[in-house]
Amino acid sequence: NEIDYVLVGKYEGSGSKSRVYSKSGATVLVNINIVDFRTGCKANGAGYQQYDFLIDAIIKELWLVEMKTTNSQSIMYGYAKSNSAAIATGRTDGVKTPSGSEVSNTDGKHAMKYRGIENLWGNVYKWCDGINFKEEDDGTERVYICLDPTKYESNKYVSPYIYVADTVYDNGENIVKIEYFDKFPLLGYSTEEGGSDSTYYCDSGYNCGNSVLCVGGSWDSGARAGLWRWAAGDSSSAASPIVGGRLCYKPL
């Protein structure tokens, strides 16, 4: 359905599975699986949810129109060259422009923001809801999506989830081609890989088994981080110090 607006949390999610927040100066919530993060976001009330593949598609379209490149790290590298841990939220509060980085756009050791959204890539991966992947016996990786945020559920491959396409299976190379789903021309997924960090989509992606999606890359991803960094290799029960999420809202 067409809606008037979408609200995307300025900061990566903090808090707990009891309730997720978007606050400056907070410790980023990690070591939490996609199911518990979904629960923590919904605890804020009707319309609240975690970041999803539909919001991600909108942001990609905005970026392409504004920046005219799929090489997101050529504009802002993001906090992706660290060997320590995630940084706290609010590092870009002093950046007065809607998009930009603290101190440096290029060294990989400073937070970035795009249209006010801090660490859209880098720092930690963000769980991306509403899309599930199912590995068939022949190795085919099938993509299933749901268009109703109130019905998001991991490990589901029947209604309200619908099968839309097959995607590249588990080679972890840089994305070369994205096919758009027949019924949803603004949505797509990688079908060819083998590029580099400076060609085609300039980010890598992979799929592995029955899995869910996280995006953006983390503090140690280096050139693999970016707006087109898609990682679909974790189960819905997986939790990691490099994966968190983001609180969002849709006026349903």
XYZ file of C-alpha atoms in Angstrom:
252
model
C 0.000 0.000 0.000
C 1.092 3.569 -0.625
C 1.893 5.466 2.561
C 2.836 9.103 3.112
C 6.165 8.576 4.810
C 8.542 6.167 6.520
C 10.566 7.038 9.636
C 14.038 5.527 9.858
C 15.927 5.614 13.151
C 18.743 8.159 13.035
C 20.904 5.884 15.180
C 21.560 2.173 15.280
C 19.318 0.433 17.774
C 20.118 0.399 21.478
C 18.262 -0.997 24.482
C 17.259 -4.653 24.661
C 14.813 -7.174 23.269
C 12.284 -5.740 25.738
C 12.407 -2.409 23.890
C 14.678 -1.014 21.198
C 15.532 2.707 21.006
C 17.184 5.174 18.646
C 19.259 7.406 20.937
C 22.479 9.397 20.795
C 25.328 8.392 23.098
C 24.081 4.834 23.546
C 25.811 1.479 23.277
C 24.740 -0.261 20.087
C 22.610 -3.342 20.742
C 24.407 -6.413 19.355
C 24.475 -10.142 20.143
C 20.757 -10.270 19.437
C 19.009 -12.332 16.772
C 16.583 -10.937 14.191
C 13.541 -12.373 15.998
C 14.329 -10.730 19.348
C 15.251 -7.455 17.632
C 11.882 -7.515 15.843
C 10.157 -8.007 19.198
C 12.078 -5.130 20.776
C 11.119 -2.752 17.975
C 7.436 -3.710 18.030
C 7.390 -3.049 21.804
C 7.344 0.693 20.986
C 3.758 0.415 19.722
C 1.706 0.042 16.550
C 3.628 0.824 13.361
C 7.076 0.303 14.872
C 9.285 -2.307 13.270
C 12.907 -3.011 12.475
C 14.648 -1.970 9.259
C 13.322 -3.978 6.306
C 14.062 -4.714 2.670
C 11.406 -2.254 1.457
C 12.974 0.660 3.347
C 16.383 -0.490 2.136
C 15.155 -0.369 -1.475
C 13.831 3.183 -1.019
C 17.139 4.389 0.412
C 19.062 2.785 -2.453
C 16.867 4.622 -4.980
C 17.387 7.941 -3.181
C 21.139 7.353 -3.092
C 21.338 6.551 -6.812
C 19.414 9.686 -7.748
C 21.433 11.937 -5.449
C 24.943 10.459 -5.641
C 24.821 8.865 -9.107
C 27.054 5.960 -8.125
C 26.756 2.441 -6.738
C 30.180 2.834 -5.123
C 28.903 4.187 -1.816
C 32.307 4.017 -0.119
C 33.802 6.307 -2.753
C 31.593 9.033 -1.246
C 31.826 8.046 2.432
C 33.897 5.047 3.487
C 32.183 4.631 6.844
C 33.479 3.082 10.079
C 34.738 -0.121 8.465
C 38.501 -0.276 9.105
C 38.728 -1.053 12.797
C 39.930 -4.138 14.650
C 38.233 -3.325 17.925
C 34.450 -3.148 18.332
C 31.361 -1.102 17.558
C 31.364 2.581 18.494
C 28.549 4.262 20.419
C 25.790 6.178 18.673
C 25.909 9.925 18.086
C 29.345 10.219 16.518
C 27.943 12.294 13.639
C 25.924 14.682 15.810
C 28.471 17.414 15.070
C 28.172 16.995 11.295
C 25.918 19.864 10.278
C 25.055 18.647 6.784
C 22.413 15.933 6.152
C 25.107 13.626 4.747
C 28.767 13.404 5.663
C 31.350 11.898 8.010
C 33.003 12.948 11.233
C 36.589 14.118 10.542
C 37.250 12.003 7.419
C 35.240 10.551 4.544
C 38.031 8.244 3.446
C 40.055 6.686 6.279
C 37.467 4.071 7.298
C 37.747 4.941 10.984
C 34.972 7.497 11.334
C 31.186 7.238 11.338
C 29.166 8.439 8.353
C 25.570 9.459 7.847
C 23.301 9.699 4.824
C 20.218 11.914 4.945
C 20.565 11.967 8.721
C 20.853 8.175 9.109
C 24.042 7.400 11.009
C 26.133 4.360 10.027
C 23.869 3.291 7.194
C 26.826 1.024 6.502
C 29.772 0.154 8.715
C 30.006 -0.136 12.525
C 27.594 -3.094 12.723
C 25.505 -5.023 10.227
C 21.823 -4.246 10.483
C 19.138 -6.940 10.452
C 16.869 -6.485 7.424
C 13.368 -7.896 7.876
C 10.573 -9.069 5.569
C 12.726 -11.309 3.359
C 13.612 -14.986 3.842
C 15.813 -17.373 1.874
C 15.251 -21.094 1.387
C 17.779 -23.552 0.007
C 16.278 -26.266 -2.171
C 17.697 -29.783 -2.504
C 19.352 -28.892 -5.814
C 21.206 -25.961 -4.218
C 18.881 -23.280 -5.589
C 18.474 -20.341 -3.203
C 14.895 -19.051 -3.331
C 13.797 -15.588 -2.220
C 10.535 -15.048 -0.339
C 9.158 -11.634 0.655
C 6.302 -10.288 2.754
C 4.703 -6.901 2.115
C 2.922 -6.564 5.470
C 5.285 -5.538 8.324
C 2.776 -6.695 10.939
C 3.210 -10.250 9.638
C 6.986 -10.455 9.362
C 8.199 -13.852 10.523
C 11.517 -15.604 10.040
C 11.741 -19.134 8.565
C 8.415 -18.754 6.788
C 7.968 -19.649 3.115
C 4.180 -19.716 2.780
C 1.519 -16.983 2.790
C 1.826 -14.092 3.558
C 5.348 -14.695 2.221
C 5.517 -15.121 -1.538
C 8.220 -16.622 -3.736
C 9.674 -14.000 -6.086
C 12.982 -15.211 -7.529
C 16.172 -17.229 -7.206
C 19.475 -15.649 -6.281
C 23.192 -16.370 -6.441
C 24.161 -19.141 -4.033
C 27.048 -18.802 -1.593
C 30.095 -17.568 -3.466
C 30.607 -14.320 -1.546
C 31.912 -12.321 -4.495
C 31.134 -8.755 -5.470
C 27.733 -8.127 -7.027
C 27.707 -7.650 -10.810
C 24.021 -7.828 -11.673
C 20.729 -7.296 -9.879
C 17.544 -8.651 -11.439
C 14.296 -6.939 -10.559
C 11.389 -9.105 -9.496
C 8.716 -9.362 -12.217
C 5.829 -8.178 -10.060
C 7.871 -5.652 -8.061
C 10.045 -3.593 -10.452
C 11.732 -1.552 -7.706
C 12.844 -4.661 -5.795
C 15.516 -7.110 -6.765
C 18.329 -9.381 -5.693
C 21.766 -10.345 -6.979
C 21.887 -12.889 -9.800
C 25.497 -12.510 -10.941
C 28.705 -11.897 -9.017
C 32.405 -11.571 -9.800
C 33.060 -7.808 -9.824
C 35.480 -5.813 -7.692
C 35.399 -3.185 -4.962
C 35.372 -0.454 -7.632
C 33.215 -1.973 -10.408
C 29.513 -2.709 -10.846
C 27.864 -2.579 -7.386
C 31.239 -2.438 -5.582
C 30.017 -4.557 -2.627
C 29.858 -8.282 -2.009
C 26.900 -10.470 -1.154
C 26.272 -14.076 -0.304
C 23.559 -16.593 0.519
C 23.864 -19.833 2.425
C 21.079 -22.236 3.317
C 17.796 -21.302 4.970
C 18.644 -17.830 6.172
C 17.690 -14.230 6.918
C 19.295 -10.979 5.801
C 21.610 -8.408 7.347
C 23.074 -5.471 5.445
C 25.726 -2.767 5.381
C 28.859 -4.401 6.781
C 30.552 -3.854 10.133
C 33.531 -2.197 11.788
C 35.951 -4.775 10.345
C 34.440 -5.234 6.860
C 36.787 -2.848 5.045
C 35.932 -2.502 1.356
C 33.218 -5.150 1.698
C 31.022 -2.651 3.564
C 28.632 -0.377 1.730
C 25.044 0.264 0.747
C 24.929 -2.894 -1.412
C 26.580 -5.185 1.130
C 24.012 -7.962 1.616
C 24.712 -10.976 3.802
C 22.174 -13.790 3.885
C 24.118 -16.524 5.606
C 22.765 -16.449 9.163
C 19.879 -18.378 10.624
C 17.143 -16.544 12.509
C 18.665 -17.694 15.792
C 22.132 -16.295 15.041
C 23.530 -13.518 17.234
C 26.882 -11.803 16.814
C 28.929 -8.850 18.140
C 29.023 -7.440 14.600
C 25.251 -7.505 13.946
C 22.631 -5.135 15.359
C 19.673 -3.328 13.820
C 17.675 -0.142 13.452
C 14.278 0.997 14.720
C 11.814 2.195 12.062
C 8.163 3.243 11.816
C 5.466 3.099 9.141
C 2.041 4.762 9.560
C 0.048 1.600 8.881
